[in-house]
GROMACS .gro file of C-alpha atoms in nm:
model
  449
    1MET     CA    1  -8.773  -7.528  14.692
    2ALA     CA    2  -8.707  -7.213  14.482
    3THR     CA    3  -8.955  -7.390  14.225
    4THR     CA    4  -9.213  -7.435  14.507
    5LEU     CA    5  -9.220  -7.065  14.602
    6SER     CA    6  -9.207  -6.979  14.268
    7MET     CA    7  -9.538  -7.151  14.206
    8LEU     CA    8  -9.694  -7.026  14.548
    9ASN     CA    9  -9.591  -6.670  14.447
   10GLU     CA   10  -9.746  -6.702  14.105
   11GLY     CA   11 -10.088  -6.800  14.267
   12ARG     CA   12 -10.101  -7.172  14.129
   13PHE     CA   13 -10.198  -7.271  14.453
   14SER     CA   14 -10.437  -6.987  14.568
   15ALA     CA   15 -10.750  -7.207  14.472
   16VAL     CA   16 -10.626  -7.436  14.734
   17ALA     CA   17 -10.531  -7.199  14.977
   18ARG     CA   18 -10.895  -7.014  14.930
   19ARG     CA   19 -11.046  -7.353  14.990
   20LEU     CA   20 -10.867  -7.429  15.312
   21GLY     CA   21 -10.955  -7.130  15.418
   22CYS     CA   22 -11.337  -7.197  15.366
   23PHE     CA   23 -11.307  -7.533  15.558
   24ARG     CA   24 -11.370  -7.384  15.890
   25HIS     CA   25 -11.673  -7.232  15.781
   26GLU     CA   26 -11.762  -7.551  15.664
   27ILE     CA   27 -11.709  -7.737  15.979
   28ARG     CA   28 -11.951  -7.446  16.153
   29ALA     CA   29 -12.216  -7.530  15.892
   30VAL     CA   30 -12.215  -7.918  15.969
   31VAL     CA   31 -12.208  -7.843  16.340
   32ARG     CA   32 -12.538  -7.638  16.304
   33THR     CA   33 -12.684  -7.925  16.122
   34LEU     CA   34 -12.629  -8.129  16.485
   35ARG     CA   35 -12.854  -7.913  16.637
   36PRO     CA   36 -13.207  -8.064  16.700
   37ASN     CA   37 -13.436  -7.795  16.565
   38HIS     CA   38 -13.353  -7.919  16.213
   39ASP     CA   39 -13.574  -8.129  16.017
   40ASN     CA   40 -13.473  -8.502  16.103
   41THR     CA   41 -13.643  -8.658  15.809
   42GLN     CA   42 -13.607  -9.043  15.889
   43LEU     CA   43 -13.705  -9.325  15.696
   44ARG     CA   44 -13.974  -9.394  15.926
   45GLY     CA   45 -14.284  -9.254  16.117
   46ASP     CA   46 -14.529  -9.158  15.848
   47LEU     CA   47 -14.331  -9.236  15.561
   48TRP     CA   48 -14.354  -9.640  15.593
   49PRO     CA   49 -14.729  -9.638  15.599
   50TRP     CA   50 -14.714  -9.422  15.271
   51LEU     CA   51 -14.440  -9.670  15.137
   52ARG     CA   52 -14.596 -10.001  15.287
   53PRO     CA   53 -14.862 -10.091  15.013
   54TYR     CA   54 -14.599 -10.127  14.771
   55LEU     CA   55 -14.388 -10.317  14.957
   56ARG     CA   56 -14.646 -10.541  15.051
   57GLU     CA   57 -14.720 -10.622  14.707
   58HIS     CA   58 -14.370 -10.759  14.655
   59ALA     CA   59 -14.365 -10.945  15.005
   60SER     CA   60 -14.258 -11.289  14.837
   61SER     CA   61 -13.954 -11.117  14.663
   62LEU     CA   62 -13.826 -10.927  14.966
   63ILE     CA   63 -13.870 -11.281  15.181
   64VAL     CA   64 -13.651 -11.461  14.930
   65ALA     CA   65 -13.398 -11.202  14.906
   66ALA     CA   66 -13.382 -11.162  15.297
   67ALA     CA   67 -13.339 -11.511  15.299
   68LEU     CA   68 -13.051 -11.482  15.050
   69ILE     CA   69 -12.871 -11.227  15.247
   70VAL     CA   70 -12.902 -11.455  15.559
   71VAL     CA   71 -12.716 -11.733  15.356
   72ALA     CA   72 -12.447 -11.526  15.227
   73SER     CA   73 -12.386 -11.414  15.608
   74LEU     CA   74 -12.388 -11.765  15.703
   75ALA     CA   75 -12.110 -11.846  15.441
   76ALA     CA   76 -11.902 -11.518  15.563
   77VAL     CA   77 -11.857 -11.707  15.866
   78LEU     CA   78 -11.669 -11.993  15.776
   79PRO     CA   79 -11.337 -11.851  15.632
   80PRO     CA   80 -11.217 -11.717  16.024
   81LEU     CA   81 -11.316 -12.100  16.139
   82ALA     CA   82 -11.127 -12.245  15.862
   83VAL     CA   83 -10.805 -12.073  16.030
   84LYS     CA   84 -10.882 -12.161  16.348
   85THR     CA   85 -10.922 -12.553  16.219
   86VAL     CA   86 -10.604 -12.532  16.043
   87VAL     CA   87 -10.395 -12.378  16.312
   88ASP     CA   88 -10.556 -12.572  16.615
   89TRP     CA   89 -10.648 -12.922  16.461
   90VAL     CA   90 -10.484 -12.920  16.078
   91LEU     CA   91 -10.149 -12.846  16.164
   92PRO     CA   92 -10.058 -13.008  16.508
   93SER     CA   93 -10.195 -13.362  16.357
   94GLU     CA   94  -9.962 -13.347  16.042
   95ARG     CA   95 -10.263 -13.471  15.821
   96PRO     CA   96 -10.275 -13.351  15.463
   97GLY     CA   97 -10.621 -13.482  15.414
   98ARG     CA   98 -10.811 -13.298  15.684
   99LEU     CA   99 -10.647 -12.953  15.506
  100ALA     CA  100 -10.804 -13.077  15.200
  101VAL     CA  101 -11.163 -13.077  15.362
  102VAL     CA  102 -11.100 -12.712  15.485
  103VAL     CA  103 -10.999 -12.615  15.133
  104VAL     CA  104 -11.329 -12.765  14.961
  105ALA     CA  105 -11.542 -12.614  15.239
  106LEU     CA  106 -11.386 -12.304  15.194
  107ILE     CA  107 -11.433 -12.268  14.802
  108GLY     CA  108 -11.790 -12.376  14.830
  109ALA     CA  109 -11.821 -12.094  15.083
  110THR     CA  110 -11.630 -11.841  14.854
  111GLY     CA  111 -11.834 -11.953  14.563
  112LEU     CA  112 -12.160 -11.977  14.750
  113ARG     CA  113 -12.148 -11.581  14.877
  114PRO     CA  114 -12.120 -11.451  14.516
  115VAL     CA  115 -12.419 -11.633  14.369
  116VAL     CA  116 -12.669 -11.597  14.645
  117GLY     CA  117 -12.552 -11.215  14.647
  118CYS     CA  118 -12.641 -11.171  14.275
  119LEU     CA  119 -12.948 -11.330  14.323
  120ALA     CA  120 -13.069 -11.113  14.604
  121ASP     CA  121 -12.933 -10.799  14.396
  122TYR     CA  122 -13.150 -10.928  14.124
  123LEU     CA  123 -13.460 -10.950  14.333
  124LEU     CA  124 -13.417 -10.630  14.515
  125ALA     CA  125 -13.345 -10.419  14.220
  126SER     CA  126 -13.670 -10.599  14.024
  127VAL     CA  127 -13.876 -10.458  14.287
  128GLY     CA  128 -13.695 -10.110  14.327
  129GLN     CA  129 -13.754 -10.076  13.960
  130GLU     CA  130 -14.127 -10.142  13.993
  131THR     CA  131 -14.174  -9.952  14.292
  132GLN     CA  132 -14.038  -9.653  14.146
  133ALA     CA  133 -14.233  -9.674  13.831
  134ALA     CA  134 -14.562  -9.739  14.045
  135LEU     CA  135 -14.469  -9.434  14.274
  136ARG     CA  136 -14.396  -9.218  13.942
  137GLU     CA  137 -14.739  -9.311  13.791
  138ARG     CA  138 -14.917  -9.201  14.125
  139THR     CA  139 -14.771  -8.902  14.177
  140PHE     CA  140 -14.811  -8.834  13.788
  141ARG     CA  141 -15.160  -8.893  13.845
  142HIS     CA  142 -15.188  -8.686  14.155
  143ILE     CA  143 -15.030  -8.402  14.037
  144LEU     CA  144 -15.226  -8.376  13.704
  145HIS     CA  145 -15.537  -8.381  13.928
  146LEU     CA  146 -15.465  -8.058  14.144
  147PRO     CA  147 -15.611  -7.745  14.118
  148LEU     CA  148 -15.491  -7.463  13.847
  149SER     CA  149 -15.404  -7.236  14.134
  150PHE     CA  150 -15.123  -7.511  14.257
  151PHE     CA  151 -14.952  -7.518  13.931
  152GLU     CA  152 -14.935  -7.131  13.896
  153GLY     CA  153 -14.738  -7.162  14.263
  154HIS     CA  154 -14.509  -7.415  14.106
  155SER     CA  155 -14.331  -7.374  13.780
  156ALA     CA  156 -14.335  -7.676  13.537
  157GLY     CA  157 -13.956  -7.717  13.566
  158TYR     CA  158 -13.958  -7.724  13.946
  159LEU     CA  159 -14.260  -7.998  13.962
  160ALA     CA  160 -14.053  -8.192  13.688
  161ALA     CA  161 -13.796  -8.196  13.942
  162ARG     CA  162 -13.953  -8.296  14.236
  163LEU     CA  163 -14.114  -8.578  14.005
  164SER     CA  164 -13.768  -8.714  13.926
  165GLU     CA  165 -13.712  -8.751  14.308
  166VAL     CA  166 -13.895  -9.077  14.241
  167ASP     CA  167 -13.554  -9.215  14.152
  168GLY     CA  168 -13.370  -9.217  14.480
  169ILE     CA  169 -13.679  -9.505  14.594
  170SER     CA  170 -13.421  -9.727  14.344
  171LEU     CA  171 -13.169  -9.671  14.614
  172LEU     CA  172 -13.368  -9.827  14.881
  173PHE     CA  173 -13.293 -10.165  14.698
  174SER     CA  174 -12.969 -10.115  14.523
  175ARG     CA  175 -12.627 -10.217  14.621
  176ALA     CA  176 -12.598  -9.917  14.803
  177MET     CA  177 -12.852 -10.025  15.043
  178LEU     CA  178 -12.760 -10.411  15.026
  179VAL     CA  179 -12.429 -10.411  15.107
  180PRO     CA  180 -12.488 -10.261  15.418
  181ILE     CA  181 -12.754 -10.458  15.488
  182MET     CA  182 -12.570 -10.796  15.455
  183GLY     CA  183 -12.292 -10.607  15.654
  184SER     CA  184 -12.552 -10.617  15.952
  185ALA     CA  185 -12.656 -10.979  15.903
  186ASP     CA  186 -12.293 -11.026  15.899
  187VAL     CA  187 -12.243 -10.862  16.221
  188VAL     CA  188 -12.524 -11.054  16.362
  189VAL     CA  189 -12.399 -11.413  16.284
  190THR     CA  190 -12.046 -11.300  16.375
  191PHE     CA  191 -12.155 -11.164  16.719
  192VAL     CA  192 -12.278 -11.562  16.805
  193VAL     CA  193 -11.949 -11.724  16.679
  194LEU     CA  194 -11.720 -11.466  16.860
  195GLY     CA  195 -11.933 -11.524  17.167
  196ALA     CA  196 -11.861 -11.911  17.149
  197LEU     CA  197 -11.496 -11.856  17.087
  198SER     CA  198 -11.375 -11.600  17.342
  199PRO     CA  199 -11.659 -11.425  17.560
  200PRO     CA  200 -11.433 -11.155  17.663
  201ILE     CA  201 -11.369 -11.042  17.308
  202LEU     CA  202 -11.710 -11.018  17.247
  203LEU     CA  203 -11.738 -10.822  17.582
  204SER     CA  204 -11.499 -10.577  17.476
  205VAL     CA  205 -11.669 -10.534  17.127
  206LEU     CA  206 -12.010 -10.478  17.246
  207ALA     CA  207 -11.880 -10.195  17.502
  208ALA     CA  208 -11.787 -10.000  17.201
  209VAL     CA  209 -12.143 -10.020  17.025
  210PRO     CA  210 -12.271  -9.768  17.235
  211VAL     CA  211 -11.999  -9.536  17.127
  212LEU     CA  212 -12.056  -9.623  16.753
  213ALA     CA  213 -12.420  -9.574  16.805
  214VAL     CA  214 -12.357  -9.197  16.940
  215VAL     CA  215 -12.121  -9.132  16.636
  216ALA     CA  216 -12.366  -9.279  16.387
  217ARG     CA  217 -12.675  -9.072  16.518
  218PHE     CA  218 -12.495  -8.776  16.477
  219HIS     CA  219 -12.370  -8.887  16.152
  220GLY     CA  220 -12.719  -8.936  16.050
  221ARG     CA  221 -12.853  -8.586  16.145
  222ALA     CA  222 -12.597  -8.398  15.968
  223ILE     CA  223 -12.678  -8.624  15.659
  224ARG     CA  224 -13.077  -8.538  15.705
  225ALA     CA  225 -13.002  -8.191  15.759
  226SER     CA  226 -12.796  -8.158  15.476
  227CYS     CA  227 -12.994  -8.350  15.224
  228VAL     CA  228 -13.326  -8.163  15.238
  229GLY     CA  229 -13.137  -7.848  15.123
  230THR     CA  230 -12.944  -8.009  14.869
  231HIS     CA  231 -13.249  -8.154  14.698
  232GLU     CA  232 -13.428  -7.838  14.743
  233GLN     CA  233 -13.156  -7.636  14.567
  234ARG     CA  234 -13.126  -7.902  14.278
  235ALA     CA  235 -13.510  -7.875  14.223
  236LEU     CA  236 -13.464  -7.494  14.209
  237VAL     CA  237 -13.159  -7.544  13.939
  238THR     CA  238 -13.370  -7.783  13.738
  239ALA     CA  239 -13.646  -7.546  13.714
  240HIS     CA  240 -13.441  -7.253  13.618
  241ILE     CA  241 -13.263  -7.474  13.320
  242HIS     CA  242 -13.622  -7.564  13.216
  243GLU     CA  243 -13.777  -7.235  13.202
  244ALA     CA  244 -13.494  -7.069  13.029
  245MET     CA  245 -13.519  -7.320  12.767
  246SER     CA  246 -13.855  -7.337  12.753
  247GLY     CA  247 -13.903  -6.956  12.714
  248VAL     CA  248 -13.572  -6.900  12.519
  249ALA     CA  249 -13.735  -6.678  12.241
  250THR     CA  250 -13.874  -6.428  12.502
  251VAL     CA  251 -13.510  -6.446  12.682
  252LYS     CA  252 -13.359  -6.352  12.327
  253GLU     CA  253 -13.643  -6.098  12.281
  254CYS     CA  254 -13.524  -5.944  12.573
  255LEU     CA  255 -13.170  -5.976  12.562
  256ALA     CA  256 -13.178  -6.132  12.866
  257GLU     CA  257 -12.922  -6.428  12.807
  258GLU     CA  258 -12.666  -6.275  13.055
  259ARG     CA  259 -12.915  -6.206  13.327
  260GLU     CA  260 -13.048  -6.563  13.305
  261CYS     CA  261 -12.691  -6.709  13.338
  262GLN     CA  262 -12.623  -6.504  13.617
  263LYS     CA  263 -12.935  -6.621  13.803
  264LEU     CA  264 -12.821  -6.954  13.707
  265ALA     CA  265 -12.488  -6.947  13.816
  266ALA     CA  266 -12.606  -6.784  14.193
  267ALA     CA  267 -12.838  -7.120  14.233
  268LEU     CA  268 -12.531  -7.329  14.132
  269ARG     CA  269 -12.291  -7.145  14.382
  270ALA     CA  270 -12.566  -7.188  14.652
  271GLY     CA  271 -12.602  -7.536  14.545
  272ARG     CA  272 -12.223  -7.598  14.577
  273ARG     CA  273 -12.218  -7.507  14.885
  274LEU     CA  274 -12.485  -7.716  15.045
  275ALA     CA  275 -12.298  -8.004  14.855
  276VAL     CA  276 -11.976  -7.936  15.001
  277THR     CA  277 -12.121  -7.939  15.341
  278HIS     CA  278 -12.350  -8.287  15.268
  279ALA     CA  279 -12.005  -8.430  15.166
  280LEU     CA  280 -11.814  -8.298  15.459
  281ALA     CA  281 -12.070  -8.425  15.673
  282ALA     CA  282 -12.067  -8.780  15.511
  283SER     CA  283 -11.697  -8.794  15.544
  284ALA     CA  284 -11.711  -8.665  15.900
  285GLY     CA  285 -11.935  -8.940  16.019
  286SER     CA  286 -11.733  -9.222  15.807
  287GLU     CA  287 -11.418  -9.138  15.912
  288GLY     CA  288 -11.563  -9.111  16.306
  289LEU     CA  289 -11.699  -9.436  16.284
  290ARG     CA  290 -11.374  -9.586  16.102
  291ALA     CA  291 -11.164  -9.437  16.399
  292THR     CA  292 -11.381  -9.587  16.656
  293GLY     CA  293 -11.341  -9.924  16.481
  294GLY     CA  294 -11.001  -9.911  16.469
  295LEU     CA  295 -10.987  -9.853  16.850
  296VAL     CA  296 -11.237 -10.138  16.896
  297THR     CA  297 -10.974 -10.356  16.695
  298ILE     CA  298 -10.688 -10.233  16.926
  299VAL     CA  299 -10.876 -10.321  17.254
  300ALA     CA  300 -10.957 -10.691  17.109
  301LEU     CA  301 -10.607 -10.729  17.016
  302ALA     CA  302 -10.486 -10.660  17.380
  303VAL     CA  303 -10.784 -10.879  17.520
  304GLY     CA  304 -10.725 -11.172  17.319
  305ALA     CA  305 -10.351 -11.157  17.360
  306LEU     CA  306 -10.384 -11.144  17.747
  307GLU     CA  307 -10.639 -11.471  17.684
  308VAL     CA  308 -10.363 -11.651  17.503
  309GLY     CA  309 -10.110 -11.568  17.771
  310ARG     CA  310 -10.330 -11.694  18.031
  311GLY     CA  311 -10.387 -12.007  17.798
  312THR     CA  312 -10.793 -11.969  17.794
  313LEU     CA  313 -10.771 -11.879  17.453
  314THR     CA  314 -10.589 -12.095  17.156
  315VAL     CA  315 -10.410 -11.929  16.879
  316GLY     CA  316 -10.643 -12.072  16.605
  317SER     CA  317 -10.935 -11.919  16.837
  318TYR     CA  318 -10.737 -11.592  16.874
  319MET     CA  319 -10.678 -11.525  16.514
  320ALA     CA  320 -11.045 -11.622  16.422
  321SER     CA  321 -11.166 -11.402  16.674
  322LEU     CA  322 -10.932 -11.132  16.552
  323MET     CA  323 -11.085 -11.150  16.184
  324TYR     CA  324 -11.438 -11.146  16.322
  325VAL     CA  325 -11.374 -10.803  16.511
  326THR     CA  326 -11.235 -10.712  16.164
  327ALA     CA  327 -11.591 -10.802  16.016
  328VAL     CA  328 -11.799 -10.651  16.302
  329VAL     CA  329 -11.613 -10.344  16.289
  330ASP     CA  330 -11.660 -10.327  15.893
  331GLY     CA  331 -12.003 -10.424  15.921
  332LEU     CA  332 -12.077 -10.167  16.164
  333SER     CA  333 -11.874  -9.896  15.970
  334SER     CA  334 -12.109  -9.962  15.629
  335LEU     CA  335 -12.381  -9.858  15.852
  336ALA     CA  336 -12.248  -9.502  15.705
  337GLY     CA  337 -12.354  -9.606  15.392
  338LEU     CA  338 -12.653  -9.736  15.472
  339THR     CA  339 -12.732  -9.399  15.655
  340LEU     CA  340 -12.645  -9.200  15.362
  341SER     CA  341 -12.847  -9.385  15.121
  342GLY     CA  342 -13.132  -9.394  15.369
  343GLN     CA  343 -13.160  -9.052  15.382
  344VAL     CA  344 -13.158  -8.946  15.036
  345VAL     CA  345 -13.440  -9.213  14.990
  346ALA     CA  346 -13.626  -9.049  15.295
  347THR     CA  347 -13.574  -8.706  15.195
  348GLY     CA  348 -13.704  -8.806  14.826
  349LEU     CA  349 -13.986  -8.996  14.948
  350ARG     CA  350 -14.066  -8.691  15.217
  351ARG     CA  351 -14.059  -8.439  14.952
  352LEU     CA  352 -14.285  -8.667  14.701
  353LYS     CA  353 -14.568  -8.712  14.998
  354GLU     CA  354 -14.553  -8.315  15.025
  355VAL     CA  355 -14.660  -8.268  14.698
  356THR     CA  356 -14.966  -8.585  14.709
  357ARG     CA  357 -15.060  -8.459  15.019
  358SER     CA  358 -15.201  -8.138  14.873
  359ALA     CA  359 -15.611  -8.157  14.769
  360ARG     CA  360 -15.687  -8.279  14.444
  361GLU     CA  361 -15.965  -8.113  14.239
  362ASP     CA  362 -16.205  -8.426  14.265
  363GLU     CA  363 -16.184  -8.520  14.622
  364ALA     CA  364 -16.435  -8.227  14.702
  365PRO     CA  365 -16.794  -8.353  14.728
  366ARG     CA  366 -16.979  -8.248  14.419
  367PRO     CA  367 -17.340  -8.380  14.446
  368ALA     CA  368 -17.488  -8.155  14.166
  369ARG     CA  369 -17.502  -8.244  13.838
  370LEU     CA  370 -17.583  -8.015  13.539
  371LEU     CA  371 -17.687  -8.236  13.210
  372ARG     CA  372 -17.820  -7.954  13.006
  373ALA     CA  373 -17.701  -7.632  13.076
  374ARG     CA  374 -17.948  -7.343  12.996
  375GLY     CA  375 -17.654  -7.048  13.051
  376ALA     CA  376 -17.772  -6.828  13.312
  377VAL     CA  377 -17.458  -6.725  13.485
  378GLU     CA  378 -17.422  -6.541  13.840
  379PHE     CA  379 -17.110  -6.419  14.022
  380ARG     CA  380 -17.260  -6.322  14.395
  381SER     CA  381 -16.995  -6.098  14.594
  382VAL     CA  382 -16.722  -6.294  14.407
  383SER     CA  383 -16.363  -6.168  14.526
  384PHE     CA  384 -16.045  -6.423  14.444
  385ALA     CA  385 -15.688  -6.372  14.541
  386TYR     CA  386 -15.408  -6.615  14.461
  387PRO     CA  387 -15.261  -6.884  14.687
  388SER     CA  388 -14.903  -6.733  14.643
  389LYS     CA  389 -15.043  -6.363  14.749
  390THR     CA  390 -15.318  -6.395  14.947
  391ASP     CA  391 -15.340  -6.040  15.047
  392VAL     CA  392 -15.349  -5.884  14.737
  393GLU     CA  393 -15.703  -5.941  14.581
  394VAL     CA  394 -15.721  -5.975  14.183
  395LEU     CA  395 -16.117  -5.953  14.177
  396HIS     CA  396 -16.330  -5.787  14.484
  397ASN     CA  397 -16.694  -5.808  14.557
  398ILE     CA  398 -16.785  -5.877  14.175
  399CYS     CA  399 -17.153  -5.907  14.094
  400LEU     CA  400 -17.253  -5.977  13.776
  401LYS     CA  401 -17.561  -6.151  13.632
  402ILE     CA  402 -17.596  -6.314  13.252
  403ALA     CA  403 -17.916  -6.425  13.121
  404PRO     CA  404 -17.929  -6.748  12.894
  405GLY     CA  405 -17.851  -6.655  12.526
  406GLU     CA  406 -17.718  -6.277  12.633
  407HIS     CA  407 -17.363  -6.202  12.489
  408VAL     CA  408 -17.148  -6.010  12.740
  409ALA     CA  409 -16.793  -5.863  12.637
  410ILE     CA  410 -16.545  -5.801  12.919
  411VAL     CA  411 -16.258  -5.584  12.848
  412GLY     CA  412 -15.954  -5.406  13.060
  413ARG     CA  413 -15.612  -5.342  13.103
  414SER     CA  414 -15.367  -5.658  13.096
  415GLY     CA  415 -15.401  -5.817  13.456
  416ALA     CA  416 -15.723  -5.671  13.559
  417GLY     CA  417 -15.870  -6.013  13.592
  418LYS     CA  418 -16.054  -6.131  13.296
  419SER     CA  419 -15.909  -6.454  13.229
  420THR     CA  420 -15.937  -6.515  13.596
  421LEU     CA  421 -16.333  -6.449  13.586
  422VAL     CA  422 -16.308  -6.723  13.312
  423ARG     CA  423 -16.170  -6.974  13.510
  424LEU     CA  424 -16.399  -6.881  13.840
  425LEU     CA  425 -16.665  -6.956  13.580
  426THR     CA  426 -16.541  -7.295  13.442
  427GLY     CA  427 -16.414  -7.417  13.803
  428LEU     CA  428 -16.042  -7.380  13.777
  429TYR     CA  429 -16.028  -7.134  14.039
  430LYS     CA  430 -16.201  -7.124  14.342
  431PRO     CA  431 -16.334  -6.765  14.508
  432THR     CA  432 -16.214  -6.673  14.800
  433SER     CA  433 -16.543  -6.542  14.912
  434GLY     CA  434 -16.856  -6.535  14.733
  435VAL     CA  435 -17.030  -6.797  14.502
  436VAL     CA  436 -17.049  -6.844  14.117
  437THR     CA  437 -17.324  -7.030  13.969
  438VAL     CA  438 -17.475  -7.205  13.654
  439ASP     CA  439 -17.836  -7.202  13.627
  440GLY     CA  440 -17.833  -7.157  13.998
  441LEU     CA  441 -17.583  -7.411  14.086
  442ASP     CA  442 -17.291  -7.355  14.275
  443VAL     CA  443 -17.002  -7.439  14.002
  444ALA     CA  444 -16.755  -7.594  14.311
  445GLN     CA  445 -17.060  -7.845  14.359
  446ILE     CA  446 -17.118  -7.918  14.008
  447ARG     CA  447 -17.005  -8.300  13.922
  448LEU     CA  448 -16.838  -8.320  13.559
  449PRO     CA  449 -16.925  -8.650  13.404
   0.00000   0.00000   0.00000
């Protein structure tokens, strides 16, 4: 006791006490995520049409994988039935031959499930990697065709981090999704068998399904809200590291090492808070589902015992039913993992879609062709403001004519807009107002070869 008090006095548990003191604040953060005004990103709605072409390309592999999952679920039904058979049929008959039949059937079912599970896992992983590569290529191609103004509003590190979110698509076809999906298939098959064994126990389980659905709904809402913030903060941290490393010479020339470290530390602290909220939301949902499942098991235990007492249920059927109830509870609880993985995938896809929704340079119609330029340049009342600062015009009402063969020098202080004029002339920027022409043709309408 004295040692414990000494350790407390020395402050060795101060970090634990501090974290426990922050626990109520984290709980409040999780509760705030349950409000309907949060961005409830789900893997549905406008995301499925965007993802459907990639899934259609691998439809045959996905169908075979689904069939293998069904086979694995049917194999999982046999062990509880084997218990019922042994208790109600083998033991009363005292015939060892019947036991051998049950044992052989169990060995076959036990060996079949991992084999088909591995095959399904392999097919889904292959589809996931190919889909991930296709999405990465499509997103990268789209980003490269975006206007230059888009890149000036987003750092290279931030865009690289957004592009890396394609990796989350692999979760959609990984074991993290396969196990809950197989568990869901087990639940469907188990409901059918459980209804044949004991309708009262089945009804007691079905009565708890709405409660499980409510818990799962709130769990999913909390996960969705925390996922969005976690992804964005991770992208900002990656962007800061990329910028500091790529401009390390400038950082050293300005003696800004400590300042950059402090900026990164602040971003990491914000990310840590979001990650803790995310983990707490996931844990609260999982524990809520597990507690509800425990209550379902208790109710099924009592209902089955009453049925056995009335003589309407055999001991073997009672034992098998309890095993099926446990399988149902485990399958429904595994949906928490499905929710977590699904929200990670959905958030990543939604953020990728935000990038690919930006208009490309080559999407606007360009009917004019300039096969051989004479070199007549004109700026007609051209004004320009960067998209990030639309209220501040870099150029205002610029009027300029340059005849073919004429040489013009543009001078001015740094930031006066000299480079902006050149980029407007080459079509890298589009003027906020006015027109830039070459040989009388609007630069924005000229189609390059």
